[in-house]
Amino acid sequence: MLLWLFAGPQAAAPPRPQAPPARPQGARPQPQPARAPAPAPADTYFVSTLTPAEIQGKQAVIETNLGTIVLDLLGDAAPNHVAHFITRARAGAYDGTIFHRVIPNGIIQGGDPLSKDPAQSARYGTGGMRELRFERNGEQMSRGAVAATLAPSLPDSGGSQFFICIFDQLPLTGQYTVFARVAEGLNVAQKISQVEADNTVPKERVVMTRVTIRDKPAAAAEPFTTETTEELSRYRAVLETSFGNVTFQFFPDKAPNHVRNFLRLASVGFYDGTAFHRVVKGFVIQGGFLPTRGEPLDITQDRYVRKMAPEFNDIPHDKGIVSLAHGDDPGSGDTSFFIVTARTPVLDGKYTAFGRVVEGMDVVERIEAVPVNGETPTMRVELRKVTLQDKP
């Protein structure tokens, strides 16, 4: 069983879930592990015929029936593995294969050519092996790493099968050839890891309908890094909740980094599907806490979750003020914010006020009035979507 702990619901910065190492397997684990295949003769190993230029700056787009996963192929770290993947993908070798092994929030494994045929299900995990020699590199087996599956105790047994790390599997670093990293769609990979399974065998076919190779596009500029204070002050955030809409204005002259942080997270949909998880009547309502999110984060959303150095200022924590939550360390805040529901001087100078409710205070009051068990609402108060508006 994969276990981890979350901080309590009022904590501002929960630790990321860390699943124990989930070792990929070159054969199905049921009913018994397959006998380790004999090493391949030297002349049967794949050797790239692609030039270095043909494997640099490439992405693989994996379309599945549960969504799309985009991989950055690491041509410098594992050139032969990358060339193998590109060659097989262009030949259609992955089209119609499935993810045949899943460990919830651990790994997903696929690419076995046998998995195109449902009649071969008893042999899934044994095909497409012993085609690649091990390529040692310094790539960490961290969240989003993609590596070649190996037969037990045979480092030179990689091939078409690969696995994706949903969360860090750092103890496996150096034992498998990491040849790609998820650039987009890690949330899709996490969904795949959570499909109902018999032990680790999915009960439904999660199909790679099409795998294509493309040039890696130029990196997009990080949002809300270049706007002036005046430009930032024009933005409004409309929070669509299950109790109605609430609109924020912002104070970039007082807390510019906090304003940029909230706008950036909102622009990539981080807050969509979270909840107001904490209600203290006559004090605050609090939302934006990562574990309340209904869907896993994608790579971009996860990249923008960062600790915020405090920007304490002279804005009093009056009713309607929006401020960033944090733990005992004032620099531990990241995504969770609170709305003050009554004048609270004890918060002044200890939390960074960065916005104010300008419409929908009646909605805030309705949320404040929900029944609670301690400080936890007994019903889910959904933050369905945050929309940004730029006032002319």
mmCIF file of C-alpha atoms in Angstrom:
data_model
loop_
_atom_site.group_PDB
_atom_site.id
_atom_site.type_symbol
_atom_site.label_atom_id
_atom_site.label_comp_id
_atom_site.label_asym_id
_atom_site.label_seq_id
_atom_site.Cartn_x
_atom_site.Cartn_y
_atom_site.Cartn_z
ATOM 1 C CA MET A 1 0.000 0.000 0.000
ATOM 2 C CA LEU A 2 1.278 3.473 -0.847
ATOM 3 C CA LEU A 3 0.965 5.847 2.082
ATOM 4 C CA TRP A 4 1.839 9.454 2.818
ATOM 5 C CA LEU A 5 0.697 12.140 5.217
ATOM 6 C CA PHE A 6 -0.877 15.524 4.614
ATOM 7 C CA ALA A 7 -0.705 18.411 7.009
ATOM 8 C CA GLY A 8 -3.906 19.458 8.762
ATOM 9 C CA PRO A 9 -6.535 21.356 6.794
ATOM 10 C CA GLN A 10 -5.479 24.769 8.080
ATOM 11 C CA ALA A 11 -1.841 24.366 7.070
ATOM 12 C CA ALA A 12 -0.816 26.657 4.244
ATOM 13 C CA ALA A 13 1.950 24.527 2.771
ATOM 14 C CA PRO A 14 1.318 20.767 2.852
ATOM 15 C CA PRO A 15 4.147 18.448 1.898
ATOM 16 C CA ARG A 16 3.868 17.009 -1.578
ATOM 17 C CA PRO A 17 2.822 13.347 -1.540
ATOM 18 C CA GLN A 18 5.806 11.084 -1.831
ATOM 19 C CA ALA A 19 5.003 7.535 -2.867
ATOM 20 C CA PRO A 20 7.503 4.814 -1.982
ATOM 21 C CA PRO A 21 9.537 3.536 -4.914
ATOM 22 C CA ALA A 22 7.338 1.657 -7.368
ATOM 23 C CA ARG A 23 9.704 -0.611 -9.224
ATOM 24 C CA PRO A 24 8.743 -1.153 -12.878
ATOM 25 C CA GLN A 25 8.537 -4.707 -14.027
ATOM 26 C CA GLY A 26 9.319 -6.275 -17.359
ATOM 27 C CA ALA A 27 6.697 -8.932 -16.845
ATOM 28 C CA ARG A 28 3.221 -9.040 -15.321
ATOM 29 C CA PRO A 29 3.361 -9.721 -11.589
ATOM 30 C CA GLN A 30 0.459 -12.199 -11.672
ATOM 31 C CA PRO A 31 0.349 -15.049 -11.044
ATOM 32 C CA GLN A 32 4.122 -15.455 -10.826
ATOM 33 C CA PRO A 33 7.056 -13.350 -11.999
ATOM 34 C CA ALA A 34 8.295 -14.413 -15.405
ATOM 35 C CA ARG A 35 11.702 -16.044 -15.668
ATOM 36 C CA ALA A 36 14.344 -13.427 -16.436
ATOM 37 C CA PRO A 37 15.056 -13.525 -20.175
ATOM 38 C CA ALA A 38 18.522 -14.373 -21.340
ATOM 39 C CA PRO A 39 20.701 -11.446 -22.419
ATOM 40 C CA ALA A 40 20.351 -10.548 -26.075
ATOM 41 C CA PRO A 41 23.219 -11.256 -28.458
ATOM 42 C CA ALA A 42 25.254 -8.122 -29.027
ATOM 43 C CA ASP A 43 24.259 -7.781 -32.673
ATOM 44 C CA THR A 44 20.497 -7.607 -31.866
ATOM 45 C CA TYR A 45 20.653 -4.371 -29.871
ATOM 46 C CA PHE A 46 19.223 -1.247 -31.437
ATOM 47 C CA VAL A 47 21.793 1.284 -32.616
ATOM 48 C CA SER A 48 20.614 4.700 -33.739
ATOM 49 C CA THR A 49 20.929 5.743 -37.359
ATOM 50 C CA LEU A 50 19.614 9.239 -36.577
ATOM 51 C CA THR A 51 21.976 12.198 -36.471
ATOM 52 C CA PRO A 52 22.354 14.196 -33.241
ATOM 53 C CA ALA A 53 20.344 17.012 -34.838
ATOM 54 C CA GLU A 54 17.450 14.618 -35.477
ATOM 55 C CA ILE A 55 17.055 13.736 -31.788
ATOM 56 C CA GLN A 56 17.595 17.168 -30.235
ATOM 57 C CA GLY A 57 14.730 19.458 -29.277
ATOM 58 C CA LYS A 58 12.012 16.836 -29.859
ATOM 59 C CA GLN A 59 8.782 16.082 -28.073
ATOM 60 C CA ALA A 60 6.564 13.000 -28.115
ATOM 61 C CA VAL A 61 2.809 13.580 -28.021
ATOM 62 C CA ILE A 62 1.008 10.574 -26.519
ATOM 63 C CA GLU A 63 -2.726 10.732 -27.177
ATOM 64 C CA THR A 64 -4.760 8.415 -24.930
ATOM 65 C CA ASN A 65 -8.439 7.826 -24.345
ATOM 66 C CA LEU A 66 -8.029 9.646 -21.005
ATOM 67 C CA GLY A 67 -6.143 12.682 -22.347
ATOM 68 C CA THR A 68 -2.820 13.751 -23.853
ATOM 69 C CA ILE A 69 0.673 13.470 -22.362
ATOM 70 C CA VAL A 70 3.578 15.402 -23.909
ATOM 71 C CA LEU A 71 7.156 14.287 -23.290
ATOM 72 C CA ASP A 72 10.365 16.275 -23.663
ATOM 73 C CA LEU A 73 12.833 13.773 -25.147
ATOM 74 C CA LEU A 74 16.310 14.033 -23.583
ATOM 75 C CA GLY A 75 18.581 13.596 -26.570
ATOM 76 C CA ASP A 76 21.710 14.597 -24.670
ATOM 77 C CA ALA A 77 21.104 12.330 -21.672
ATOM 78 C CA ALA A 78 20.072 9.147 -23.508
ATOM 79 C CA PRO A 79 20.630 9.539 -27.267
ATOM 80 C CA ASN A 80 20.139 5.886 -28.203
ATOM 81 C CA HIS A 81 16.963 5.514 -26.130
ATOM 82 C CA VAL A 82 15.556 8.705 -27.628
ATOM 83 C CA ALA A 83 16.405 7.593 -31.155
ATOM 84 C CA HIS A 84 14.762 4.230 -30.441
ATOM 85 C CA PHE A 85 11.576 5.883 -29.147
ATOM 86 C CA ILE A 86 11.432 8.274 -32.126
ATOM 87 C CA THR A 87 12.020 5.439 -34.604
ATOM 88 C CA ARG A 88 9.363 3.215 -33.031
ATOM 89 C CA ALA A 89 6.858 6.051 -32.725
ATOM 90 C CA ARG A 90 7.238 7.073 -36.359
ATOM 91 C CA ALA A 91 6.663 3.445 -37.351
ATOM 92 C CA GLY A 92 3.379 3.415 -35.396
ATOM 93 C CA ALA A 93 4.681 0.868 -32.902
ATOM 94 C CA TYR A 94 2.999 2.543 -29.930
ATOM 95 C CA ASP A 95 -0.350 3.265 -31.608
ATOM 96 C CA GLY A 96 -2.953 0.970 -30.082
ATOM 97 C CA THR A 97 -0.797 -0.221 -27.179
ATOM 98 C CA ILE A 98 -1.992 0.302 -23.610
ATOM 99 C CA PHE A 99 -0.742 1.218 -20.172
ATOM 100 C CA HIS A 100 -0.770 -2.323 -18.839
ATOM 101 C CA ARG A 101 0.466 -1.656 -15.300
ATOM 102 C CA VAL A 102 -0.523 1.077 -12.839
ATOM 103 C CA ILE A 103 0.389 1.877 -9.250
ATOM 104 C CA PRO A 104 -1.818 4.670 -7.861
ATOM 105 C CA ASN A 105 0.222 7.882 -7.643
ATOM 106 C CA GLY A 106 3.377 5.807 -8.194
ATOM 107 C CA ILE A 107 4.011 4.876 -11.824
ATOM 108 C CA ILE A 108 2.236 3.940 -15.033
ATOM 109 C CA GLN A 109 3.857 1.478 -17.421
ATOM 110 C CA GLY A 110 3.170 0.844 -21.110
ATOM 111 C CA GLY A 111 4.570 0.436 -24.594
ATOM 112 C CA ASP A 112 4.482 -3.358 -24.819
ATOM 113 C CA PRO A 113 3.707 -4.174 -28.484
ATOM 114 C CA LEU A 114 1.832 -7.287 -27.331
ATOM 115 C CA SER A 115 -0.726 -5.069 -25.608
ATOM 116 C CA LYS A 116 -2.290 -4.146 -28.947
ATOM 117 C CA ASP A 117 -3.933 -7.553 -28.867
ATOM 118 C CA PRO A 118 -6.417 -8.218 -26.023
ATOM 119 C CA ALA A 119 -5.993 -11.936 -26.655
ATOM 120 C CA GLN A 120 -2.350 -11.626 -25.517
ATOM 121 C CA SER A 121 -3.255 -10.144 -22.103
ATOM 122 C CA ALA A 122 -1.586 -12.985 -20.173
ATOM 123 C CA ARG A 123 1.749 -11.974 -21.742
ATOM 124 C CA TYR A 124 1.497 -8.203 -21.290
ATOM 125 C CA GLY A 125 4.755 -6.894 -19.877
ATOM 126 C CA THR A 126 6.969 -9.426 -21.673
ATOM 127 C CA GLY A 127 7.079 -7.890 -25.158
ATOM 128 C CA GLY A 128 9.428 -5.361 -26.696
ATOM 129 C CA MET A 129 12.315 -6.061 -24.313
ATOM 130 C CA ARG A 130 16.094 -6.630 -24.753
ATOM 131 C CA GLU A 131 16.481 -4.022 -27.502
ATOM 132 C CA LEU A 132 18.590 -1.362 -25.752
ATOM 133 C CA ARG A 133 21.779 -1.182 -23.778
ATOM 134 C CA PHE A 134 21.675 0.772 -20.534
ATOM 135 C CA GLU A 135 22.605 4.472 -20.877
ATOM 136 C CA ARG A 136 23.730 5.812 -17.538
ATOM 137 C CA ASN A 137 23.088 9.509 -16.954
ATOM 138 C CA GLY A 138 22.541 11.969 -14.141
ATOM 139 C CA GLU A 139 18.783 12.359 -14.588
ATOM 140 C CA GLN A 140 16.878 11.988 -11.323
ATOM 141 C CA MET A 141 13.947 9.592 -11.037
ATOM 142 C CA SER A 142 11.777 12.489 -9.954
ATOM 143 C CA ARG A 143 8.181 13.414 -10.652
ATOM 144 C CA GLY A 144 7.530 13.296 -14.397
ATOM 145 C CA ALA A 145 10.612 11.214 -15.256
ATOM 146 C CA VAL A 146 10.170 8.687 -18.087
ATOM 147 C CA ALA A 147 12.455 5.653 -18.161
ATOM 148 C CA ALA A 148 12.917 2.366 -19.980
ATOM 149 C CA THR A 149 11.496 -0.702 -18.261
ATOM 150 C CA LEU A 150 14.021 -3.466 -17.489
ATOM 151 C CA ALA A 151 13.841 -7.174 -16.858
ATOM 152 C CA PRO A 152 14.931 -8.083 -13.307
ATOM 153 C CA SER A 153 18.703 -7.779 -12.771
ATOM 154 C CA LEU A 154 19.378 -7.126 -16.479
ATOM 155 C CA PRO A 155 20.393 -3.491 -17.094
ATOM 156 C CA ASP A 156 20.778 -4.095 -20.855
ATOM 157 C CA SER A 157 17.180 -5.284 -21.319
ATOM 158 C CA GLY A 158 15.371 -2.044 -22.183
ATOM 159 C CA GLY A 159 13.211 -1.661 -25.252
ATOM 160 C CA SER A 160 9.798 -0.340 -26.212
ATOM 161 C CA GLN A 161 8.313 -0.504 -22.715
ATOM 162 C CA PHE A 162 8.589 2.590 -20.550
ATOM 163 C CA PHE A 163 7.213 3.934 -17.305
ATOM 164 C CA ILE A 164 6.296 7.418 -16.047
ATOM 165 C CA CYS A 165 6.904 8.488 -12.443
ATOM 166 C CA ILE A 166 3.798 10.194 -11.062
ATOM 167 C CA PHE A 167 5.683 11.325 -7.964
ATOM 168 C CA ASP A 168 9.339 11.163 -6.961
ATOM 169 C CA GLN A 169 10.897 7.682 -7.046
ATOM 170 C CA LEU A 170 14.359 8.935 -6.106
ATOM 171 C CA PRO A 171 15.729 5.611 -4.744
ATOM 172 C CA LEU A 172 15.446 4.267 -8.294
ATOM 173 C CA THR A 173 17.811 6.938 -9.667
ATOM 174 C CA GLY A 174 20.696 5.378 -11.586
ATOM 175 C CA GLN A 175 18.980 2.007 -11.927
ATOM 176 C CA TYR A 176 16.959 2.862 -15.051
ATOM 177 C CA THR A 177 17.692 4.995 -18.105
ATOM 178 C CA VAL A 178 15.673 8.209 -17.898
ATOM 179 C CA PHE A 179 15.188 9.345 -21.502
ATOM 180 C CA ALA A 180 12.306 11.842 -21.259
ATOM 181 C CA ARG A 181 10.324 14.064 -18.910
ATOM 182 C CA VAL A 182 6.650 14.935 -18.923
ATOM 183 C CA ALA A 183 6.201 18.479 -20.248
ATOM 184 C CA GLU A 184 2.393 18.496 -20.250
ATOM 185 C CA GLY A 185 -0.292 16.148 -19.034
ATOM 186 C CA LEU A 186 1.200 14.789 -15.824
ATOM 187 C CA ASN A 187 -2.315 15.164 -14.406
ATOM 188 C CA VAL A 188 -3.482 12.806 -17.173
ATOM 189 C CA ALA A 189 -0.769 10.308 -16.203
ATOM 190 C CA GLN A 190 -1.899 10.561 -12.586
ATOM 191 C CA LYS A 191 -5.506 9.861 -13.615
ATOM 192 C CA ILE A 192 -4.306 6.795 -15.488
ATOM 193 C CA SER A 193 -2.469 5.619 -12.363
ATOM 194 C CA GLN A 194 -5.747 5.786 -10.456
ATOM 195 C CA VAL A 195 -7.912 3.668 -12.770
ATOM 196 C CA GLU A 196 -9.439 0.664 -11.071
ATOM 197 C CA ALA A 197 -7.015 -2.245 -11.162
ATOM 198 C CA ASP A 198 -6.727 -5.866 -10.138
ATOM 199 C CA ASN A 199 -3.515 -5.662 -8.146
ATOM 200 C CA THR A 200 -1.604 -3.530 -10.680
ATOM 201 C CA VAL A 201 -3.431 -4.626 -13.838
ATOM 202 C CA PRO A 202 -5.995 -2.038 -15.037
ATOM 203 C CA LYS A 203 -9.536 -3.336 -15.430
ATOM 204 C CA GLU A 204 -10.056 -1.067 -18.447
ATOM 205 C CA ARG A 205 -7.873 -0.561 -21.510
ATOM 206 C CA VAL A 206 -6.113 2.800 -21.332
ATOM 207 C CA VAL A 207 -5.022 3.049 -24.955
ATOM 208 C CA MET A 208 -2.289 5.100 -26.569
ATOM 209 C CA THR A 209 -4.369 5.917 -29.604
ATOM 210 C CA ARG A 210 -1.545 7.791 -31.344
ATOM 211 C CA VAL A 211 2.059 8.747 -30.587
ATOM 212 C CA THR A 212 3.688 11.438 -32.724
ATOM 213 C CA ILE A 213 7.031 13.240 -32.690
ATOM 214 C CA ARG A 214 7.289 17.011 -33.076
ATOM 215 C CA ASP A 215 9.799 19.807 -32.601
ATOM 216 C CA LYS A 216 9.723 21.249 -29.110
ATOM 217 C CA PRO A 217 8.038 24.667 -29.233
ATOM 218 C CA ALA A 218 9.716 27.718 -27.793
ATOM 219 C CA ALA A 219 9.105 28.105 -24.074
ATOM 220 C CA ALA A 220 6.207 30.390 -23.250
ATOM 221 C CA ALA A 221 6.973 33.391 -21.079
ATOM 222 C CA GLU A 222 5.877 33.048 -17.473
ATOM 223 C CA PRO A 223 2.674 35.057 -16.998
ATOM 224 C CA PHE A 224 2.530 38.161 -14.834
ATOM 225 C CA THR A 225 6.252 38.840 -14.661
ATOM 226 C CA THR A 226 6.543 42.044 -16.709
ATOM 227 C CA GLU A 227 3.368 44.025 -15.943
ATOM 228 C CA THR A 228 3.781 47.363 -14.220
ATOM 229 C CA THR A 229 2.147 48.174 -10.894
ATOM 230 C CA GLU A 230 -0.460 50.229 -12.727
ATOM 231 C CA GLU A 231 -1.229 47.371 -15.123
ATOM 232 C CA LEU A 232 -1.550 44.874 -12.270
ATOM 233 C CA SER A 233 -3.886 47.168 -10.359
ATOM 234 C CA ARG A 234 -6.426 46.999 -13.206
ATOM 235 C CA TYR A 235 -6.983 43.272 -12.791
ATOM 236 C CA ARG A 236 -10.008 41.834 -11.035
ATOM 237 C CA ALA A 237 -10.433 38.158 -10.100
ATOM 238 C CA VAL A 238 -13.952 36.730 -10.191
ATOM 239 C CA LEU A 239 -14.256 33.663 -7.972
ATOM 240 C CA GLU A 240 -17.176 31.487 -9.019
ATOM 241 C CA THR A 241 -18.193 29.514 -5.921
ATOM 242 C CA SER A 242 -21.056 27.142 -5.154
ATOM 243 C CA PHE A 243 -22.570 29.994 -3.109
ATOM 244 C CA GLY A 244 -22.201 32.709 -5.771
ATOM 245 C CA ASN A 245 -19.503 34.992 -7.174
ATOM 246 C CA VAL A 246 -16.889 36.994 -5.267
ATOM 247 C CA THR A 247 -14.704 39.635 -6.964
ATOM 248 C CA PHE A 248 -11.242 40.713 -5.761
ATOM 249 C CA GLN A 249 -9.251 43.849 -6.504
ATOM 250 C CA PHE A 250 -5.496 43.875 -5.819
ATOM 251 C CA PHE A 251 -2.826 46.014 -4.144
ATOM 252 C CA PRO A 252 0.307 45.608 -6.284
ATOM 253 C CA ASP A 253 1.799 48.768 -4.779
ATOM 254 C CA LYS A 254 1.780 47.068 -1.368
ATOM 255 C CA ALA A 255 2.426 43.394 -2.225
ATOM 256 C CA PRO A 256 3.498 43.097 -5.868
ATOM 257 C CA ASN A 257 4.877 39.555 -5.657
ATOM 258 C CA HIS A 258 1.789 38.234 -3.887
ATOM 259 C CA VAL A 259 -0.454 39.823 -6.499
ATOM 260 C CA ARG A 260 1.611 38.322 -9.319
ATOM 261 C CA ASN A 261 1.526 34.954 -7.556
ATOM 262 C CA PHE A 262 -2.269 34.892 -7.227
ATOM 263 C CA LEU A 263 -2.830 36.101 -10.804
ATOM 264 C CA ARG A 264 -0.345 33.565 -12.171
ATOM 265 C CA LEU A 265 -1.960 30.659 -10.326
ATOM 266 C CA ALA A 266 -5.430 31.802 -11.356
ATOM 267 C CA SER A 267 -4.381 32.173 -15.007
ATOM 268 C CA VAL A 268 -3.348 28.494 -15.235
ATOM 269 C CA GLY A 269 -6.454 27.229 -13.439
ATOM 270 C CA PHE A 270 -4.779 26.215 -10.194
ATOM 271 C CA TYR A 271 -7.708 27.351 -8.051
ATOM 272 C CA ASP A 272 -10.406 25.763 -10.232
ATOM 273 C CA GLY A 273 -11.975 22.859 -8.366
ATOM 274 C CA THR A 274 -10.533 23.725 -4.957
ATOM 275 C CA ALA A 275 -12.691 24.483 -1.905
ATOM 276 C CA PHE A 276 -13.014 26.808 1.048
ATOM 277 C CA HIS A 277 -11.794 24.281 3.587
ATOM 278 C CA ARG A 278 -11.716 26.431 6.729
ATOM 279 C CA VAL A 279 -14.377 28.689 8.219
ATOM 280 C CA VAL A 280 -13.905 30.551 11.510
ATOM 281 C CA LYS A 281 -16.960 32.696 12.177
ATOM 282 C CA GLY A 282 -16.154 36.322 12.933
ATOM 283 C CA PHE A 283 -12.586 35.788 11.732
ATOM 284 C CA VAL A 284 -11.830 34.314 8.259
ATOM 285 C CA ILE A 285 -12.840 31.945 5.495
ATOM 286 C CA GLN A 286 -9.886 30.190 3.886
ATOM 287 C CA GLY A 287 -9.411 28.544 0.477
ATOM 288 C CA GLY A 288 -6.844 27.662 -2.174
ATOM 289 C CA PHE A 289 -5.372 24.758 -0.184
ATOM 290 C CA LEU A 290 -3.808 22.227 -2.576
ATOM 291 C CA PRO A 291 -5.264 19.010 -1.072
ATOM 292 C CA THR A 292 -8.811 20.354 -1.583
ATOM 293 C CA ARG A 293 -8.290 20.336 -5.340
ATOM 294 C CA GLY A 294 -10.454 17.789 -7.123
ATOM 295 C CA GLU A 295 -8.013 17.197 -10.014
ATOM 296 C CA PRO A 296 -4.254 16.582 -9.917
ATOM 297 C CA LEU A 297 -1.973 19.417 -10.979
ATOM 298 C CA ASP A 298 -0.445 19.496 -14.410
ATOM 299 C CA ILE A 299 3.225 20.316 -14.904
ATOM 300 C CA THR A 300 2.695 24.053 -15.448
ATOM 301 C CA GLN A 301 0.430 24.444 -12.437
ATOM 302 C CA ASP A 302 2.867 22.545 -10.263
ATOM 303 C CA ARG A 303 5.764 24.689 -11.506
ATOM 304 C CA TYR A 304 4.022 27.846 -10.316
ATOM 305 C CA VAL A 305 3.460 26.623 -6.755
ATOM 306 C CA ARG A 306 6.209 28.372 -4.843
ATOM 307 C CA LYS A 307 6.915 29.706 -1.376
ATOM 308 C CA MET A 308 6.306 33.417 -0.945
ATOM 309 C CA ALA A 309 8.564 35.715 1.043
ATOM 310 C CA PRO A 310 6.314 37.956 3.155
ATOM 311 C CA GLU A 311 5.470 41.454 1.984
ATOM 312 C CA PHE A 312 4.043 42.840 5.203
ATOM 313 C CA ASN A 313 2.441 46.227 4.720
ATOM 314 C CA ASP A 314 0.229 48.839 6.372
ATOM 315 C CA ILE A 315 -3.117 47.575 5.028
ATOM 316 C CA PRO A 316 -5.296 46.773 8.070
ATOM 317 C CA HIS A 317 -7.037 43.405 8.105
ATOM 318 C CA ASP A 318 -10.545 44.782 7.890
ATOM 319 C CA LYS A 319 -13.596 42.880 6.731
ATOM 320 C CA GLY A 320 -13.153 41.860 3.084
ATOM 321 C CA ILE A 321 -9.339 41.955 3.009
ATOM 322 C CA VAL A 322 -7.634 39.064 1.154
ATOM 323 C CA SER A 323 -4.365 37.816 2.655
ATOM 324 C CA LEU A 324 -1.990 34.866 2.185
ATOM 325 C CA ALA A 325 -2.075 32.066 4.752
ATOM 326 C CA HIS A 326 1.143 30.625 6.154
ATOM 327 C CA GLY A 327 2.340 28.307 8.901
ATOM 328 C CA ASP A 328 4.662 29.165 11.780
ATOM 329 C CA ASP A 329 7.237 30.364 9.237
ATOM 330 C CA PRO A 330 6.019 33.609 7.607
ATOM 331 C CA GLY A 331 7.769 32.489 4.414
ATOM 332 C CA SER A 332 5.872 29.193 4.180
ATOM 333 C CA GLY A 333 2.788 30.545 2.367
ATOM 334 C CA ASP A 334 2.160 29.532 -1.244
ATOM 335 C CA THR A 335 -1.404 29.090 -2.543
ATOM 336 C CA SER A 336 -3.827 29.193 0.385
ATOM 337 C CA PHE A 337 -5.495 32.568 0.989
ATOM 338 C CA PHE A 338 -8.094 33.836 3.414
ATOM 339 C CA ILE A 339 -10.793 36.499 3.398
ATOM 340 C CA VAL A 340 -11.217 38.428 6.641
ATOM 341 C CA THR A 341 -14.825 38.559 7.891
ATOM 342 C CA ALA A 342 -14.352 41.064 10.739
ATOM 343 C CA ARG A 343 -11.765 43.638 11.763
ATOM 344 C CA THR A 344 -8.843 41.591 13.143
ATOM 345 C CA PRO A 345 -5.875 43.692 14.301
ATOM 346 C CA VAL A 346 -3.948 40.605 15.429
ATOM 347 C CA LEU A 347 -3.309 39.779 11.756
ATOM 348 C CA ASP A 348 -1.833 43.203 10.922
ATOM 349 C CA GLY A 349 1.849 43.071 10.046
ATOM 350 C CA LYS A 350 1.923 39.287 10.413
ATOM 351 C CA TYR A 351 0.179 38.262 7.181
ATOM 352 C CA THR A 352 0.499 39.814 3.749
ATOM 353 C CA ALA A 353 -2.683 41.584 2.657
ATOM 354 C CA PHE A 354 -2.739 41.725 -1.139
ATOM 355 C CA GLY A 355 -6.371 42.252 -2.161
ATOM 356 C CA ARG A 356 -9.908 43.164 -1.162
ATOM 357 C CA VAL A 357 -13.403 41.903 -1.933
ATOM 358 C CA VAL A 358 -15.178 44.547 -4.030
ATOM 359 C CA GLU A 359 -18.256 42.524 -4.992
ATOM 360 C CA GLY A 360 -19.906 39.526 -3.381
ATOM 361 C CA MET A 361 -19.355 40.198 0.302
ATOM 362 C CA ASP A 362 -22.840 38.761 0.823
ATOM 363 C CA VAL A 363 -21.515 35.511 -0.689
ATOM 364 C CA VAL A 364 -18.578 35.579 1.746
ATOM 365 C CA GLU A 365 -21.083 35.977 4.601
ATOM 366 C CA ARG A 366 -23.113 33.013 3.360
ATOM 367 C CA ILE A 367 -19.966 30.892 3.277
ATOM 368 C CA GLU A 368 -19.101 32.090 6.769
ATOM 369 C CA ALA A 369 -22.529 30.899 7.947
ATOM 370 C CA VAL A 370 -22.157 27.270 6.779
ATOM 371 C CA PRO A 371 -22.261 24.603 9.519
ATOM 372 C CA VAL A 372 -18.820 23.556 10.697
ATOM 373 C CA ASN A 373 -17.192 20.770 12.637
ATOM 374 C CA GLY A 374 -14.579 22.758 14.508
ATOM 375 C CA GLU A 375 -13.256 24.916 11.670
ATOM 376 C CA THR A 376 -14.099 22.489 8.855
ATOM 377 C CA PRO A 377 -17.319 23.035 6.863
ATOM 378 C CA THR A 378 -19.647 20.032 7.043
ATOM 379 C CA MET A 379 -20.477 20.604 3.359
ATOM 380 C CA ARG A 380 -18.111 21.255 0.460
ATOM 381 C CA VAL A 381 -17.877 24.938 -0.459
ATOM 382 C CA GLU A 382 -16.595 24.661 -4.015
ATOM 383 C CA LEU A 383 -14.394 27.234 -5.710
ATOM 384 C CA ARG A 384 -15.395 26.222 -9.214
ATOM 385 C CA LYS A 385 -13.382 28.687 -11.286
ATOM 386 C CA VAL A 386 -11.369 31.901 -11.073
ATOM 387 C CA THR A 387 -11.655 34.262 -14.059
ATOM 388 C CA LEU A 388 -9.358 37.256 -14.515
ATOM 389 C CA GLN A 389 -10.649 40.542 -15.913
ATOM 390 C CA ASP A 390 -8.441 43.423 -17.047
ATOM 391 C CA LYS A 391 -10.293 46.687 -16.573
ATOM 392 C CA PRO A 392 -9.630 49.270 -19.323
#
